mmCIF file of C-alpha atoms in Angstrom:
data_model
loop_
_atom_site.group_PDB
_atom_site.id
_atom_site.type_symbol
_atom_site.label_atom_id
_atom_site.label_comp_id
_atom_site.label_asym_id
_atom_site.label_seq_id
_atom_site.Cartn_x
_atom_site.Cartn_y
_atom_site.Cartn_z
ATOM 1 C CA MET H 604 -23.229 50.824 117.123
ATOM 2 C CA SER H 605 -26.163 52.339 118.907
ATOM 3 C CA SER H 606 -26.244 56.066 119.546
ATOM 4 C CA THR H 607 -28.476 55.641 122.584
ATOM 5 C CA PRO H 608 -26.989 56.930 125.840
ATOM 6 C CA LEU H 609 -24.920 54.621 127.972
ATOM 7 C CA PRO H 610 -26.643 52.923 130.925
ATOM 8 C CA ALA H 611 -27.266 55.174 133.904
ATOM 9 C CA GLY H 612 -24.338 55.251 136.287
ATOM 10 C CA LEU H 613 -21.852 53.699 133.868
ATOM 11 C CA LEU H 614 -19.751 56.845 133.630
ATOM 12 C CA ASP H 615 -19.561 57.013 137.416
ATOM 13 C CA ARG H 616 -17.778 53.649 137.415
ATOM 14 C CA ALA H 617 -15.799 53.986 134.190
ATOM 15 C CA ALA H 618 -12.043 54.321 133.843
ATOM 16 C CA LEU H 619 -10.747 56.758 131.231
ATOM 17 C CA ALA H 620 -7.704 55.972 129.082
ATOM 18 C CA VAL H 621 -6.071 57.920 126.260
ATOM 19 C CA GLY H 622 -4.252 56.447 123.293
ATOM 20 C CA PRO H 623 -0.697 56.795 121.992
ATOM 21 C CA GLY H 624 0.351 60.302 121.008
ATOM 22 C CA THR H 625 -2.272 62.098 123.100
ATOM 23 C CA ALA H 626 -0.832 65.386 124.329
ATOM 24 C CA PRO H 627 -0.315 65.659 128.102
ATOM 25 C CA ALA H 628 -2.351 68.870 128.095
ATOM 26 C CA VAL H 629 -5.319 66.996 126.624
ATOM 27 C CA ALA H 630 -5.004 64.232 129.216
ATOM 28 C CA GLY H 631 -4.859 66.848 131.957
ATOM 29 C CA GLU H 632 -8.014 68.569 130.783
ATOM 30 C CA LEU H 633 -9.842 65.254 130.518
ATOM 31 C CA ALA H 634 -8.802 64.416 134.078
ATOM 32 C CA ALA H 635 -10.133 67.756 135.313
ATOM 33 C CA LEU H 636 -13.392 67.293 133.413
ATOM 34 C CA THR H 637 -14.092 63.755 134.570
ATOM 35 C CA GLY H 638 -12.646 64.080 138.063
ATOM 36 C CA ARG H 639 -10.588 60.905 137.800
ATOM 37 C CA PRO H 640 -7.066 59.832 136.830
ATOM 38 C CA VAL H 641 -6.465 59.387 133.138
ATOM 39 C CA LEU H 642 -4.848 56.096 132.219
ATOM 40 C CA GLY H 643 -3.221 55.219 128.933
ATOM 41 C CA TYR H 644 -3.362 52.436 126.387
ATOM 42 C CA ASP H 645 -0.615 51.436 123.978
ATOM 43 C CA ALA H 646 -0.592 50.158 120.404
ATOM 44 C CA GLU H 647 -0.973 46.585 121.653
ATOM 45 C CA GLY H 648 -4.066 47.495 123.682
ATOM 46 C CA ARG H 649 -2.438 47.295 127.104
ATOM 47 C CA ILE H 650 -3.917 49.633 129.697
ATOM 48 C CA THR H 651 -1.119 51.462 131.491
ATOM 49 C CA GLY H 652 -1.130 53.276 134.816
ATOM 50 C CA ALA H 653 -3.989 51.124 136.125
ATOM 51 C CA GLU H 654 -2.265 49.849 139.256
ATOM 52 C CA GLY H 655 -4.774 49.618 142.037
ATOM 53 C CA GLY H 656 -7.738 50.271 139.752
ATOM 54 C CA ALA H 657 -10.784 48.070 139.355
ATOM 55 C CA PRO H 658 -9.869 45.465 136.708
ATOM 56 C CA ASP H 659 -13.484 45.076 135.590
ATOM 57 C CA ALA H 660 -14.366 48.786 135.376
ATOM 58 C CA PRO H 661 -16.033 49.932 132.124
ATOM 59 C CA LEU H 662 -13.581 51.675 129.801
ATOM 60 C CA VAL H 663 -13.933 55.017 128.067
ATOM 61 C CA LEU H 664 -11.171 55.458 125.497
ATOM 62 C CA VAL H 665 -9.972 58.582 123.701
ATOM 63 C CA GLY H 666 -7.590 58.156 120.800
ATOM 64 C CA ALA H 667 -6.933 57.824 117.090
ATOM 65 C CA THR H 668 -6.952 54.036 116.846
ATOM 66 C CA LEU H 669 -8.567 51.132 118.649
ATOM 67 C CA PRO H 670 -6.106 48.223 118.838
ATOM 68 C CA PRO H 671 -7.465 44.737 118.054
ATOM 69 C CA ALA H 672 -7.010 43.613 121.668
ATOM 70 C CA LEU H 673 -9.397 46.326 122.822
ATOM 71 C CA ARG H 674 -11.909 45.793 120.016
ATOM 72 C CA GLY H 675 -12.825 42.514 121.613
ATOM 73 C CA ASP H 676 -12.635 43.710 125.209
ATOM 74 C CA PRO H 677 -16.146 43.759 126.749
ATOM 75 C CA ARG H 678 -15.062 46.484 129.165
ATOM 76 C CA VAL H 679 -14.843 49.030 126.320
ATOM 77 C CA ARG H 680 -18.147 50.921 126.203
ATOM 78 C CA TRP H 681 -17.306 54.253 124.584
ATOM 79 C CA PHE H 682 -14.578 55.303 122.165
ATOM 80 C CA HIS H 683 -14.096 58.990 121.382
ATOM 81 C CA SER H 684 -12.072 59.485 118.219
ATOM 82 C CA VAL H 685 -9.674 62.431 118.141
ATOM 83 C CA ASN H 686 -10.338 62.669 114.391
ATOM 84 C CA ALA H 687 -13.404 63.619 112.380
ATOM 85 C CA GLY H 688 -12.978 60.853 109.815
ATOM 86 C CA VAL H 689 -13.757 57.420 111.235
ATOM 87 C CA ASP H 690 -13.541 55.186 108.146
ATOM 88 C CA ALA H 691 -10.291 53.610 109.343
ATOM 89 C CA LEU H 692 -11.920 52.771 112.677
ATOM 90 C CA LEU H 693 -14.939 51.219 110.971
ATOM 91 C CA ASP H 694 -12.873 49.182 108.526
ATOM 92 C CA GLY H 695 -13.607 45.548 109.285
ATOM 93 C CA GLY H 696 -16.643 46.318 111.435
ATOM 94 C CA TRP H 697 -17.264 48.082 114.721
ATOM 95 C CA PRO H 698 -17.759 46.249 118.034
ATOM 96 C CA ALA H 699 -21.430 45.865 118.904
ATOM 97 C CA GLY H 700 -22.598 47.900 121.854
ATOM 98 C CA VAL H 701 -19.653 50.337 121.807
ATOM 99 C CA LEU H 702 -20.575 53.998 121.443
ATOM 100 C CA LEU H 703 -18.404 55.811 118.902
ATOM 101 C CA THR H 704 -18.138 59.590 118.921
ATOM 102 C CA ARG H 705 -15.812 61.844 116.975
ATOM 103 C CA THR H 706 -14.010 65.168 117.142
ATOM 104 C CA VAL H 707 -15.087 67.953 114.835
ATOM 105 C CA GLY H 708 -14.215 71.066 116.827
ATOM 106 C CA ARG H 709 -13.404 74.060 114.639
ATOM 107 C CA MET H 710 -12.339 71.849 111.749
ATOM 108 C CA GLY H 711 -15.171 73.118 109.567
ATOM 109 C CA GLU H 712 -14.054 76.713 110.064
ATOM 110 C CA ARG H 713 -10.459 75.812 109.227
ATOM 111 C CA ILE H 714 -11.387 73.820 106.134
ATOM 112 C CA GLY H 715 -13.782 76.542 105.001
ATOM 113 C CA GLN H 716 -10.961 79.091 105.123
ATOM 114 C CA TYR H 717 -8.656 76.648 103.335
ATOM 115 C CA ALA H 718 -11.143 76.158 100.499
ATOM 116 C CA LEU H 719 -11.776 79.884 100.196
ATOM 117 C CA ALA H 720 -8.039 80.609 100.139
ATOM 118 C CA TRP H 721 -7.463 78.254 97.221
ATOM 119 C CA VAL H 722 -10.531 79.489 95.355
ATOM 120 C CA LEU H 723 -9.358 83.095 95.652
ATOM 121 C CA ALA H 724 -5.798 82.114 94.769
ATOM 122 C CA ASP H 725 -7.094 80.432 91.626
ATOM 123 C CA CYS H 726 -9.216 83.420 90.682
ATOM 124 C CA GLN H 727 -6.282 85.789 91.192
ATOM 125 C CA GLY H 728 -3.831 83.677 89.231
ATOM 126 C CA VAL H 729 -1.561 83.066 92.208
ATOM 127 C CA PRO H 730 -0.082 79.803 90.842
ATOM 128 C CA GLY H 731 0.963 81.634 87.675
ATOM 129 C CA HIS H 732 2.466 84.527 89.638
ATOM 130 C CA LEU H 733 4.520 82.098 91.713
ATOM 131 C CA ALA H 734 5.753 80.333 88.585
ATOM 132 C CA ARG H 735 6.699 83.640 86.921
ATOM 133 C CA THR H 736 8.540 84.793 90.010
ATOM 134 C CA ALA H 737 10.510 81.546 90.217
ATOM 135 C CA ALA H 738 11.407 81.937 86.528
ATOM 136 C CA ARG H 739 12.220 85.676 86.978
ATOM 137 C CA ALA H 740 9.717 86.430 84.236
ATOM 138 C CA TRP H 741 7.530 89.551 84.242
ATOM 139 C CA ARG H 742 4.105 88.917 82.774
ATOM 140 C CA ARG H 743 0.613 89.827 83.798
ATOM 141 C CA GLU H 744 -1.565 86.949 84.862
ATOM 142 C CA PRO H 745 -5.299 87.001 84.093
ATOM 143 C CA SER H 746 -7.667 87.186 87.041
ATOM 144 C CA GLU H 747 -11.376 86.777 87.607
ATOM 145 C CA LEU H 748 -13.875 87.615 90.309
ATOM 146 C CA ALA H 749 -14.997 84.860 92.635
ATOM 147 C CA ALA H 750 -18.418 86.461 93.012
ATOM 148 C CA GLY H 751 -20.957 84.897 90.711
ATOM 149 C CA GLN H 752 -18.972 81.712 90.123
ATOM 150 C CA THR H 753 -20.665 78.390 90.850
ATOM 151 C CA ALA H 754 -19.204 75.993 93.409
ATOM 152 C CA LEU H 755 -20.507 72.448 93.762
ATOM 153 C CA VAL H 756 -19.903 71.285 97.335
ATOM 154 C CA TYR H 757 -20.238 67.512 97.710
ATOM 155 C CA GLY H 758 -21.106 66.662 101.289
ATOM 156 C CA THR H 759 -23.609 68.775 103.177
ATOM 157 C CA GLY H 760 -22.636 67.852 106.707
ATOM 158 C CA HIS H 761 -20.534 69.848 109.146
ATOM 159 C CA ILE H 762 -17.520 70.287 106.850
ATOM 160 C CA GLY H 763 -19.414 70.908 103.625
ATOM 161 C CA THR H 764 -21.678 73.432 105.318
ATOM 162 C CA ALA H 765 -18.688 75.354 106.648
ATOM 163 C CA VAL H 766 -17.046 75.332 103.216
ATOM 164 C CA ALA H 767 -20.224 76.650 101.610
ATOM 165 C CA SER H 768 -20.492 79.373 104.247
ATOM 166 C CA ALA H 769 -16.974 80.613 103.503
ATOM 167 C CA LEU H 770 -17.459 80.503 99.731
ATOM 168 C CA ARG H 771 -20.860 82.152 99.835
ATOM 169 C CA ALA H 772 -19.416 85.036 101.858
ATOM 170 C CA ALA H 773 -17.157 85.730 98.868
ATOM 171 C CA GLY H 774 -20.158 85.817 96.551
ATOM 172 C CA LEU H 775 -19.984 82.337 95.053
ATOM 173 C CA HIS H 776 -23.187 80.525 94.148
ATOM 174 C CA THR H 777 -23.073 77.410 96.314
ATOM 175 C CA VAL H 778 -24.804 74.186 95.334
ATOM 176 C CA GLY H 779 -24.793 71.510 98.036
ATOM 177 C CA VAL H 780 -24.807 67.910 96.878
ATOM 178 C CA GLY H 781 -25.959 65.590 99.653
ATOM 179 C CA ARG H 782 -28.524 63.149 100.920
ATOM 180 C CA ALA H 783 -32.159 63.759 100.073
ATOM 181 C CA GLU H 784 -33.263 63.924 103.712
ATOM 182 C CA HIS H 785 -30.931 66.785 104.598
ATOM 183 C CA ALA H 786 -32.944 69.865 105.455
ATOM 184 C CA PRO H 787 -32.815 72.629 102.800
ATOM 185 C CA ASP H 788 -31.274 75.227 105.063
ATOM 186 C CA GLY H 789 -27.822 76.537 105.794
ATOM 187 C CA PRO H 790 -25.451 78.463 103.508
ATOM 188 C CA PHE H 791 -26.403 76.739 100.257
ATOM 189 C CA ASP H 792 -28.105 78.631 97.488
ATOM 190 C CA GLU H 793 -29.414 75.324 96.182
ATOM 191 C CA ARG H 794 -29.495 71.704 97.372
ATOM 192 C CA ILE H 795 -29.471 68.650 95.131
ATOM 193 C CA THR H 796 -28.749 64.943 95.448
ATOM 194 C CA ALA H 797 -25.872 63.127 93.765
ATOM 195 C CA GLY H 798 -28.247 61.775 91.134
ATOM 196 C CA GLU H 799 -29.177 65.317 90.138
ATOM 197 C CA ASP H 800 -25.679 66.738 89.640
ATOM 198 C CA GLY H 801 -25.388 66.041 85.905
ATOM 199 C CA PRO H 802 -26.588 69.438 84.623
ATOM 200 C CA TRP H 803 -24.388 71.255 87.150
ATOM 201 C CA LEU H 804 -21.096 69.547 86.339
ATOM 202 C CA GLY H 805 -20.616 71.430 83.097
ATOM 203 C CA ARG H 806 -21.451 74.774 84.754
ATOM 204 C CA ALA H 807 -19.340 74.544 87.878
ATOM 205 C CA ARG H 808 -16.213 76.654 88.164
ATOM 206 C CA PHE H 809 -15.212 74.923 91.401
ATOM 207 C CA VAL H 810 -15.926 71.448 92.751
ATOM 208 C CA VAL H 811 -15.213 70.778 96.416
ATOM 209 C CA ASP H 812 -15.158 67.180 97.629
ATOM 210 C CA ALA H 813 -16.082 67.121 101.328
ATOM 211 C CA LEU H 814 -17.460 63.580 101.291
ATOM 212 C CA PRO H 815 -16.914 60.987 104.005
ATOM 213 C CA LEU H 816 -15.604 57.621 102.874
ATOM 214 C CA THR H 817 -18.322 54.977 102.656
ATOM 215 C CA ASP H 818 -19.114 52.132 100.276
ATOM 216 C CA ALA H 819 -21.239 54.600 98.301
ATOM 217 C CA THR H 820 -18.538 57.289 98.013
ATOM 218 C CA ARG H 821 -15.462 55.193 97.217
ATOM 219 C CA ASP H 822 -14.205 56.322 93.764
ATOM 220 C CA PHE H 823 -17.206 58.647 93.630
ATOM 221 C CA PHE H 824 -15.232 61.031 91.441
ATOM 222 C CA ALA H 825 -14.293 58.776 88.560
ATOM 223 C CA ASP H 826 -14.364 59.200 84.791
ATOM 224 C CA ALA H 827 -18.109 59.788 84.489
ATOM 225 C CA ARG H 828 -18.168 62.844 86.734
ATOM 226 C CA LEU H 829 -14.702 64.234 86.092
ATOM 227 C CA SER H 830 -15.076 64.066 82.299
ATOM 228 C CA ALA H 831 -18.350 65.991 82.546
ATOM 229 C CA LEU H 832 -16.565 69.026 83.979
ATOM 230 C CA ARG H 833 -15.702 71.914 81.692
ATOM 231 C CA GLY H 834 -12.608 73.516 83.125
ATOM 232 C CA ALA H 835 -13.514 73.375 86.817
ATOM 233 C CA THR H 836 -10.942 73.501 89.580
ATOM 234 C CA PHE H 837 -11.217 70.466 91.844
ATOM 235 C CA LEU H 838 -10.498 70.516 95.592
ATOM 236 C CA ASN H 839 -10.537 67.443 97.820
ATOM 237 C CA VAL H 840 -10.897 68.109 101.553
ATOM 238 C CA GLY H 841 -12.873 64.917 102.240
ATOM 239 C CA ARG H 842 -11.233 61.513 101.959
ATOM 240 C CA GLY H 843 -8.609 60.420 99.459
ATOM 241 C CA ALA H 844 -10.357 57.260 98.315
ATOM 242 C CA THR H 845 -13.419 59.196 97.143
ATOM 243 C CA VAL H 846 -11.377 60.188 94.065
ATOM 244 C CA SER H 847 -9.964 57.908 91.381
ATOM 245 C CA LEU H 848 -6.484 59.331 90.766
ATOM 246 C CA PRO H 849 -6.174 57.712 87.302
ATOM 247 C CA ALA H 850 -9.492 59.307 86.319
ATOM 248 C CA LEU H 851 -8.371 62.659 87.717
ATOM 249 C CA GLY H 852 -5.174 62.389 85.701
ATOM 250 C CA ARG H 853 -7.151 61.775 82.519
ATOM 251 C CA ALA H 854 -9.478 64.705 83.262
ATOM 252 C CA LEU H 855 -6.516 67.012 83.877
ATOM 253 C CA ALA H 856 -4.828 65.889 80.649
ATOM 254 C CA ALA H 857 -8.022 66.490 78.677
ATOM 255 C CA GLY H 858 -8.648 69.888 80.237
ATOM 256 C CA HIS H 859 -11.915 68.883 81.870
ATOM 257 C CA VAL H 860 -10.266 69.787 85.191
ATOM 258 C CA ARG H 861 -8.351 73.062 85.110
ATOM 259 C CA GLY H 862 -6.359 72.309 88.223
ATOM 260 C CA ALA H 863 -6.560 70.270 91.413
ATOM 261 C CA VAL H 864 -5.783 70.865 95.067
ATOM 262 C CA LEU H 865 -5.614 67.625 97.039
ATOM 263 C CA ASP H 866 -5.375 67.768 100.811
ATOM 264 C CA VAL H 867 -6.070 64.053 101.269
ATOM 265 C CA LEU H 868 -4.881 60.901 99.530
ATOM 266 C CA THR H 869 -5.565 57.205 99.854
ATOM 267 C CA ASP H 870 -1.851 56.614 100.472
ATOM 268 C CA GLU H 871 -0.371 59.104 102.924
ATOM 269 C CA PRO H 872 2.346 60.088 102.610
ATOM 270 C CA PRO H 873 2.745 59.131 98.953
ATOM 271 C CA ALA H 874 6.031 57.485 98.047
ATOM 272 C CA PRO H 875 8.473 59.535 95.928
ATOM 273 C CA GLY H 876 7.497 57.528 92.858
ATOM 274 C CA HIS H 877 3.746 57.701 93.452
ATOM 275 C CA PRO H 878 1.761 58.749 90.335
ATOM 276 C CA VAL H 879 0.118 61.622 92.209
ATOM 277 C CA TRP H 880 3.373 63.587 92.011
ATOM 278 C CA GLU H 881 3.115 63.505 88.229
ATOM 279 C CA LEU H 882 -0.386 64.959 87.968
ATOM 280 C CA PRO H 883 -0.266 68.239 86.019
ATOM 281 C CA ARG H 884 -1.505 71.484 87.600
ATOM 282 C CA THR H 885 -1.997 69.747 90.940
ATOM 283 C CA THR H 886 -1.020 70.900 94.411
ATOM 284 C CA LEU H 887 -0.741 68.600 97.426
ATOM 285 C CA THR H 888 -1.178 70.085 100.900
ATOM 286 C CA SER H 889 -0.285 67.132 103.136
ATOM 287 C CA HIS H 890 -3.590 66.657 105.003
ATOM 288 C CA SER H 891 -3.285 70.055 106.651
ATOM 289 C CA ALA H 892 -6.597 71.752 105.797
ATOM 290 C CA GLY H 893 -8.272 70.920 109.098
ATOM 291 C CA ILE H 894 -5.625 69.993 111.632
ATOM 292 C CA THR H 895 -7.233 69.030 114.942
ATOM 293 C CA ALA H 896 -6.168 71.073 117.960
ATOM 294 C CA GLY H 897 -6.097 69.763 121.502
ATOM 295 C CA THR H 898 -8.855 72.204 122.411
ATOM 296 C CA ASP H 899 -11.054 70.625 119.725
ATOM 297 C CA ILE H 900 -10.646 67.204 121.339
ATOM 298 C CA THR H 901 -11.402 68.345 124.856
ATOM 299 C CA ALA H 902 -14.332 70.572 123.845
ATOM 300 C CA ASP H 903 -16.042 67.838 121.846
ATOM 301 C CA PHE H 904 -15.374 65.171 124.466
ATOM 302 C CA ARG H 905 -16.884 67.516 127.060
ATOM 303 C CA ALA H 906 -20.006 67.969 124.923
ATOM 304 C CA CYS H 907 -20.389 64.196 124.587
ATOM 305 C CA TRP H 908 -19.688 63.612 128.287
ATOM 306 C CA GLU H 909 -22.262 66.172 129.376
ATOM 307 C CA ALA H 910 -24.882 64.814 126.962
ATOM 308 C CA LEU H 911 -24.391 61.283 128.269
ATOM 309 C CA ARG H 912 -24.513 62.442 131.880
ATOM 310 C CA ALA H 913 -27.843 64.070 131.062
ATOM 311 C CA GLY H 914 -29.141 60.865 129.432
ATOM 312 C CA ARG H 915 -28.986 62.208 125.882
ATOM 313 C CA ALA H 916 -27.388 60.825 122.761
ATOM 314 C CA PRO H 917 -24.361 62.966 121.812
ATOM 315 C CA GLU H 918 -24.696 64.979 118.629
ATOM 316 C CA LEU H 919 -21.240 63.739 117.664
ATOM 317 C CA ALA H 920 -22.240 60.055 117.867
ATOM 318 C CA VAL H 921 -21.292 58.188 114.689
ATOM 319 C CA ARG H 922 -23.998 56.359 112.769
ATOM 320 C CA VAL H 923 -21.973 53.272 112.023
ATOM 321 C CA GLY H 924 -24.333 52.056 109.320
ATOM 322 C CA ARG H 925 -23.679 55.202 107.320
ATOM 323 C CA GLY H 926 -20.015 55.515 108.176
ATOM 324 C CA TYR H 927 -20.105 59.001 109.675
#
């Protein structure tokens, strides 16, 4: 994929189609923005509602998936994903010459609040209070201040930055773990690379996984890292496959990980007999930390549309070689 703008005039001739499950309100806003009818495409890649349209018009698609029939269609020139994570779209390769953009919207703000909520709940002993209430047992639960605790935030992009901002506002010392070329600014007290995290693992009270899924991050949190923790609470708001569940189970059993909050899994939803249900001191939150709203989709598509109309590369263009 190239993030260079589309050829001049292409958007003037393009037809716009939305994928299965797209809310009518979103389609209506896209029609108002682009000044043209919004078509549809189904799971088999058939364009619907195109009667009377130009059969060879370039296609701009908005959706969650790109069916195989459309992956090989030379008319497809731009695909805007309604999700922030694009690893499923990139699995098996991305069509050459097709611009890929993604939706971020206010997801970072939502996930930042989610992470902060669970950090504060952990510090205030909320899980213990809930268990005591269910058991009708009266006992004080220990608590601790969040301020001054160290949080390692893996992933220093849009999501990780928002998480660090929320945690830092509560007084946590935030250490961003990301690529070396990322600028040392934003709401991180310190910035390190993944190869430099060793000394921090034993000092972290919280570890937040906000990594995208790439070849380099698959099973990133395995025995080596998880066994180096010393009672940290682990939160995954990135991608499920960045964590080895067997390794997490061993770290929980050994006490290296105090507790885990998993918003994402490799297999969603997990079957009733899936091992993840047996992990001790672990809470699953059903991929709900950063639910995408229709307004997120339309706002980010608008930003990309306006950038392309002005001859600029959209900020939300995916760098396919990196996977995000």
